[in-house]
C-alpha atoms as a PDB file:
ATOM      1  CA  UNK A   1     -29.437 -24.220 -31.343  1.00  0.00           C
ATOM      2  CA  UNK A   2     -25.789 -24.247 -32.201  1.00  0.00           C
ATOM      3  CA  UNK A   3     -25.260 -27.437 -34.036  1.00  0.00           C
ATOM      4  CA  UNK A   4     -23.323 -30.417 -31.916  1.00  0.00           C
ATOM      5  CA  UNK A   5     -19.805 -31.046 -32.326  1.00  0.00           C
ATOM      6  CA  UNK A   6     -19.406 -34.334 -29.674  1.00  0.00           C
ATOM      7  CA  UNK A   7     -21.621 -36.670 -28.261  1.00  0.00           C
ATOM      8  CA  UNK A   8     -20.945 -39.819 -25.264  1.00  0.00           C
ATOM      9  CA  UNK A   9     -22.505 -42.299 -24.625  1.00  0.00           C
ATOM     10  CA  UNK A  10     -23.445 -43.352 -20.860  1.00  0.00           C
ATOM     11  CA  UNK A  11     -25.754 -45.576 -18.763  1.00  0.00           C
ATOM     12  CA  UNK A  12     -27.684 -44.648 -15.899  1.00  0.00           C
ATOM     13  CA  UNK A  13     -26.436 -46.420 -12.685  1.00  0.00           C
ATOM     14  CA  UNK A  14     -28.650 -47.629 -10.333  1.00  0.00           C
ATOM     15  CA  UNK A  15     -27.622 -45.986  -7.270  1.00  0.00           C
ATOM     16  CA  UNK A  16     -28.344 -42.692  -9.146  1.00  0.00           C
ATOM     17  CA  UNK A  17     -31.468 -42.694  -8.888  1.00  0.00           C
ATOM     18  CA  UNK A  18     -34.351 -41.676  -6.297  1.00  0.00           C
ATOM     19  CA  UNK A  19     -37.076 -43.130  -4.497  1.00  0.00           C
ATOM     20  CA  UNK A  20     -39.661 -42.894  -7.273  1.00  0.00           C
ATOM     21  CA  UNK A  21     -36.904 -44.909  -9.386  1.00  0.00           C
ATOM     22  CA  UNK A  22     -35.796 -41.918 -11.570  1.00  0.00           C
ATOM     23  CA  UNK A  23     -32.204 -40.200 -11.748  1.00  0.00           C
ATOM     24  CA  UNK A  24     -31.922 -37.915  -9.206  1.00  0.00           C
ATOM     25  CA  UNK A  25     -31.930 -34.581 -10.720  1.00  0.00           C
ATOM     26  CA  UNK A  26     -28.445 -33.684  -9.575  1.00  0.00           C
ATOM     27  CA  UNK A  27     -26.754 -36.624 -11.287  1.00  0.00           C
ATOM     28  CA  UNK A  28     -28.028 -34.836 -14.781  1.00  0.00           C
ATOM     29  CA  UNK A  29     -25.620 -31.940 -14.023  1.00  0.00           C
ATOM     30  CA  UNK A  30     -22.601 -34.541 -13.701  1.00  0.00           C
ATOM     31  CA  UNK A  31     -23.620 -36.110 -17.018  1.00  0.00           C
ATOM     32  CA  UNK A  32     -22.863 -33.214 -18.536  1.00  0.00           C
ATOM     33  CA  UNK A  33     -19.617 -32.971 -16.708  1.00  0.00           C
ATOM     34  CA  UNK A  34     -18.185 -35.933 -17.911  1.00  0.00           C
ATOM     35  CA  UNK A  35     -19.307 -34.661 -21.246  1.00  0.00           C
ATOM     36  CA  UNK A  36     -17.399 -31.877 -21.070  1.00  0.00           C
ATOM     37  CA  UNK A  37     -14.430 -33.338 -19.783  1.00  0.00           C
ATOM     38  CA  UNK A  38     -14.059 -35.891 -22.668  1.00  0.00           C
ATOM     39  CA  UNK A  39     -14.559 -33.091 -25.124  1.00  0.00           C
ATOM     40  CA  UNK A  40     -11.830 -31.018 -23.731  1.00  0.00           C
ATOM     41  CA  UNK A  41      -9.684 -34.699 -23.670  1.00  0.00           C
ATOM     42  CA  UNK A  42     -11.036 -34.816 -28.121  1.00  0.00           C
ATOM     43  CA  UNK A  43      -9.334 -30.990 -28.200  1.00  0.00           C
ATOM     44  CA  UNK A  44      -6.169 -32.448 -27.038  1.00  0.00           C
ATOM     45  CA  UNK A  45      -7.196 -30.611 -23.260  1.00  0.00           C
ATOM     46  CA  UNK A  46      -6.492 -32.594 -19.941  1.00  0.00           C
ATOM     47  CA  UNK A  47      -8.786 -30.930 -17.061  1.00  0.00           C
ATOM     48  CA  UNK A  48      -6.128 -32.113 -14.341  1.00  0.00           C
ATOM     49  CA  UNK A  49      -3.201 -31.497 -16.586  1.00  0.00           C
ATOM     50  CA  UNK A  50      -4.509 -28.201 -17.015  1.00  0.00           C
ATOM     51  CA  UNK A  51      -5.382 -27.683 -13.578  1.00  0.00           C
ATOM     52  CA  UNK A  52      -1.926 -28.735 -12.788  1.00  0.00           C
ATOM     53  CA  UNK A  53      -0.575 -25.828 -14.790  1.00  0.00           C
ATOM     54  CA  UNK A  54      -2.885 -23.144 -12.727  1.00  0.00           C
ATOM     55  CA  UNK A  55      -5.551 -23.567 -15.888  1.00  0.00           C
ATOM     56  CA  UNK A  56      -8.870 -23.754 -14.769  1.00  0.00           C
ATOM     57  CA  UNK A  57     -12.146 -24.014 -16.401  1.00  0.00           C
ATOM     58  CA  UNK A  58     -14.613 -22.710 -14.096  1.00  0.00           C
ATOM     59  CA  UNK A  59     -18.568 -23.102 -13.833  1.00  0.00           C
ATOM     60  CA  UNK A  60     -20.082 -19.676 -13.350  1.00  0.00           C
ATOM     61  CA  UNK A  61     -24.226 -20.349 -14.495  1.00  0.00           C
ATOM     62  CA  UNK A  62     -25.788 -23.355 -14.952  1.00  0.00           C
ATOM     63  CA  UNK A  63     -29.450 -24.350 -16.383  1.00  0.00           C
ATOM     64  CA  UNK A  64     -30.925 -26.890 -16.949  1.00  0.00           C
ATOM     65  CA  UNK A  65     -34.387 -28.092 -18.101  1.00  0.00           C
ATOM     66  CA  UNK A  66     -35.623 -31.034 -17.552  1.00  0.00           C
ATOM     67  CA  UNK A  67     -38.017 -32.611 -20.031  1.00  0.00           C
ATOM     68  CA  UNK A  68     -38.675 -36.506 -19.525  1.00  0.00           C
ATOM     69  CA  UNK A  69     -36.807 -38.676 -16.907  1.00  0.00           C
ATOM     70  CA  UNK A  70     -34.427 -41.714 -16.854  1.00  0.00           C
ATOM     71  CA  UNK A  71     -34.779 -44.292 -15.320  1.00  0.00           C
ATOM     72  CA  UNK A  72     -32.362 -46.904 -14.175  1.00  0.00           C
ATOM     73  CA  UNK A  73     -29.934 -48.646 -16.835  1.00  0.00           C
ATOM     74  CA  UNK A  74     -30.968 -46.261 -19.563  1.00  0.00           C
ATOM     75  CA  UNK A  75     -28.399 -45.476 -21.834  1.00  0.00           C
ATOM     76  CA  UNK A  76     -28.111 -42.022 -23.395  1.00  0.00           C
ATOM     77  CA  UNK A  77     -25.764 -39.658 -25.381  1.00  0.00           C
ATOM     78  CA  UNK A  78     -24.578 -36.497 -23.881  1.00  0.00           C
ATOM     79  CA  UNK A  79     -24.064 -34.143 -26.574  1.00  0.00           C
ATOM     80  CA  UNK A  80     -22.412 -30.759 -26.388  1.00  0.00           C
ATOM     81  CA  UNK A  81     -22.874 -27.797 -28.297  1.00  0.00           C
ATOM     82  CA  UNK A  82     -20.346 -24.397 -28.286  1.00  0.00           C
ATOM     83  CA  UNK A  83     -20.728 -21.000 -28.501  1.00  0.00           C
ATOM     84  CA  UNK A  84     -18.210 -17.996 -27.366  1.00  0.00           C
ATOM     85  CA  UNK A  85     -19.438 -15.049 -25.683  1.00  0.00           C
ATOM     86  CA  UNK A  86     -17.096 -12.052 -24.396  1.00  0.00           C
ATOM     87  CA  UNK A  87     -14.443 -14.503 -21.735  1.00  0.00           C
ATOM     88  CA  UNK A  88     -17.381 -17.050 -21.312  1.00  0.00           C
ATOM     89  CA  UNK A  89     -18.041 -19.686 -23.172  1.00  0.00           C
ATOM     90  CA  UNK A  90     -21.307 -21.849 -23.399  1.00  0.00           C
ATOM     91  CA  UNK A  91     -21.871 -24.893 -23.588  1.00  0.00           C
ATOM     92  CA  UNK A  92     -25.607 -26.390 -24.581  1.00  0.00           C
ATOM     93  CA  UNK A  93     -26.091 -29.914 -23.731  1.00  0.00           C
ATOM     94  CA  UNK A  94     -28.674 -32.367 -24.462  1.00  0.00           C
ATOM     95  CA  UNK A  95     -29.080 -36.173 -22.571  1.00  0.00           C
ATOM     96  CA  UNK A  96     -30.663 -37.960 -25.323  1.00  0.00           C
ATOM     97  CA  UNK A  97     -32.389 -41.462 -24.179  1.00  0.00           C
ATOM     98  CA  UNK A  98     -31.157 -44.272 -26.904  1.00  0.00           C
ATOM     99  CA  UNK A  99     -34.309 -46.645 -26.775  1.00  0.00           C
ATOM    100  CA  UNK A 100     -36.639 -43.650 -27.954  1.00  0.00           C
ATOM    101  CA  UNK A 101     -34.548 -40.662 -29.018  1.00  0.00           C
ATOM    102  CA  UNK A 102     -36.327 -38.544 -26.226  1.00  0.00           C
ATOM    103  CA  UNK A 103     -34.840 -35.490 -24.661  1.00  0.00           C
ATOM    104  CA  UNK A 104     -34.588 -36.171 -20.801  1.00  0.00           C
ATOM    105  CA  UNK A 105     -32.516 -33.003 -19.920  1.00  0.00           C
ATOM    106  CA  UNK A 106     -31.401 -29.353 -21.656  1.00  0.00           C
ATOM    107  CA  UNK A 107     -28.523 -27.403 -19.929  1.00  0.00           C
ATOM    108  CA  UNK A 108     -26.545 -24.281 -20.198  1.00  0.00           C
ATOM    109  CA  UNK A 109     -23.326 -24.241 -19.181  1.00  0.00           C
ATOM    110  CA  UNK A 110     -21.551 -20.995 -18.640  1.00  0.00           C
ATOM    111  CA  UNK A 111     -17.993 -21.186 -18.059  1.00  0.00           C
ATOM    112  CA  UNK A 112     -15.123 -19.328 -17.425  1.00  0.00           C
ATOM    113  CA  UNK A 113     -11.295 -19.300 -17.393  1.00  0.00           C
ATOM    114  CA  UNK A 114      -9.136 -18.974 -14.277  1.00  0.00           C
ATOM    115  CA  UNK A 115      -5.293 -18.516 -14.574  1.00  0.00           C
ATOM    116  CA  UNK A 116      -3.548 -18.761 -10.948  1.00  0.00           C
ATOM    117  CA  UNK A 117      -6.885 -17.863  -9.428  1.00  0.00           C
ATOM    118  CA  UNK A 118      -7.482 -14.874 -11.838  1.00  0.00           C
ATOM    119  CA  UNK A 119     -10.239 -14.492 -14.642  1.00  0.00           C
ATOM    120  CA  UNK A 120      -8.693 -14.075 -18.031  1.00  0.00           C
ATOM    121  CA  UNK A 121      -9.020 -14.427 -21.740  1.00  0.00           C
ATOM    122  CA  UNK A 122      -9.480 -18.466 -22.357  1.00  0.00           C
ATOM    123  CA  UNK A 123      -6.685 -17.948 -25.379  1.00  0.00           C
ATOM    124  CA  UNK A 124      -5.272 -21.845 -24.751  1.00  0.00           C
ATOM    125  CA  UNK A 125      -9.170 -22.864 -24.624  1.00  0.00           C
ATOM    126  CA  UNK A 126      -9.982 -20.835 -27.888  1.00  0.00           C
ATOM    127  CA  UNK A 127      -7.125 -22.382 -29.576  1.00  0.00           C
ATOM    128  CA  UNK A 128      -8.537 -25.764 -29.112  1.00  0.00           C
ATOM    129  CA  UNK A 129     -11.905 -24.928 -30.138  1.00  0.00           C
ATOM    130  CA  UNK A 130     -11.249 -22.873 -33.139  1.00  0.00           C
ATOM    131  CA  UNK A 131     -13.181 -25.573 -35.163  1.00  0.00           C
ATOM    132  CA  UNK A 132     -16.092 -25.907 -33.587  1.00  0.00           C
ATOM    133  CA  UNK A 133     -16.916 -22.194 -33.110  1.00  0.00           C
END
């Protein structure tokens, strides 16, 4: 695995999770939003500022794996991992639960660069993540 370059920390929210008392699976893809979104804010990237400017970083592929579950109040670190493929790049995440340093979740995040509705080359995306690449 590529090797990570940011990690946040959360804590699982009560109303996240199911009947059986675990997060509901759909919540793990949102972790890794937020993730995201703060790295992009470390690269000096606002989403919405971006957006804004007819910049958008797009979601084409998502996987995810899911390996041991939270549970309510957990806290974890979201870490996030960066490759560059072609106009894609990938993102490999990890939700890593703090009391025992278990993996609870593995995604893939395949994304892709809109200008004005368009796919193009992610040039103002591979400026700001020239170091971690």
């Amino acid at each position: 695995m590529k090797p990570v370059v940011f990690q946040y920390l959360m804590k699982v929210r009560d109303y996240e999770c199911d009947a059986q008392g675990h997060v509901n699976n759909a919540n793990y893809q949102h972790y890794f939003e937020v993730a995201r979104h703060e790295f992009l804010e470390k690269c000096g990237l606002n989403f919405f500022e971006l957006h804004n400017q007819g910049i958008d970083a797009v979601v084409a592929r998502v996987e995810i794996r899911y390996k041991t579950p939270l549970i309510g109040m957990d806290e974890f670190n979201c870490t996030v991992a960066i490759e560059k493929s072609g106009l894609k790049y990938i993102f490999h995440q990890e939700i890593v639960r703090l009391s025992d340093n278990k993996v609870c979740a593995k995604g893939k995040i395949e994304v892709v660069n809109l200008i004005n509705g368009k796919l193009s080359k992610p040039d103002i995306f591979d400026k700001a993540f020239a170091e971690y690449l």
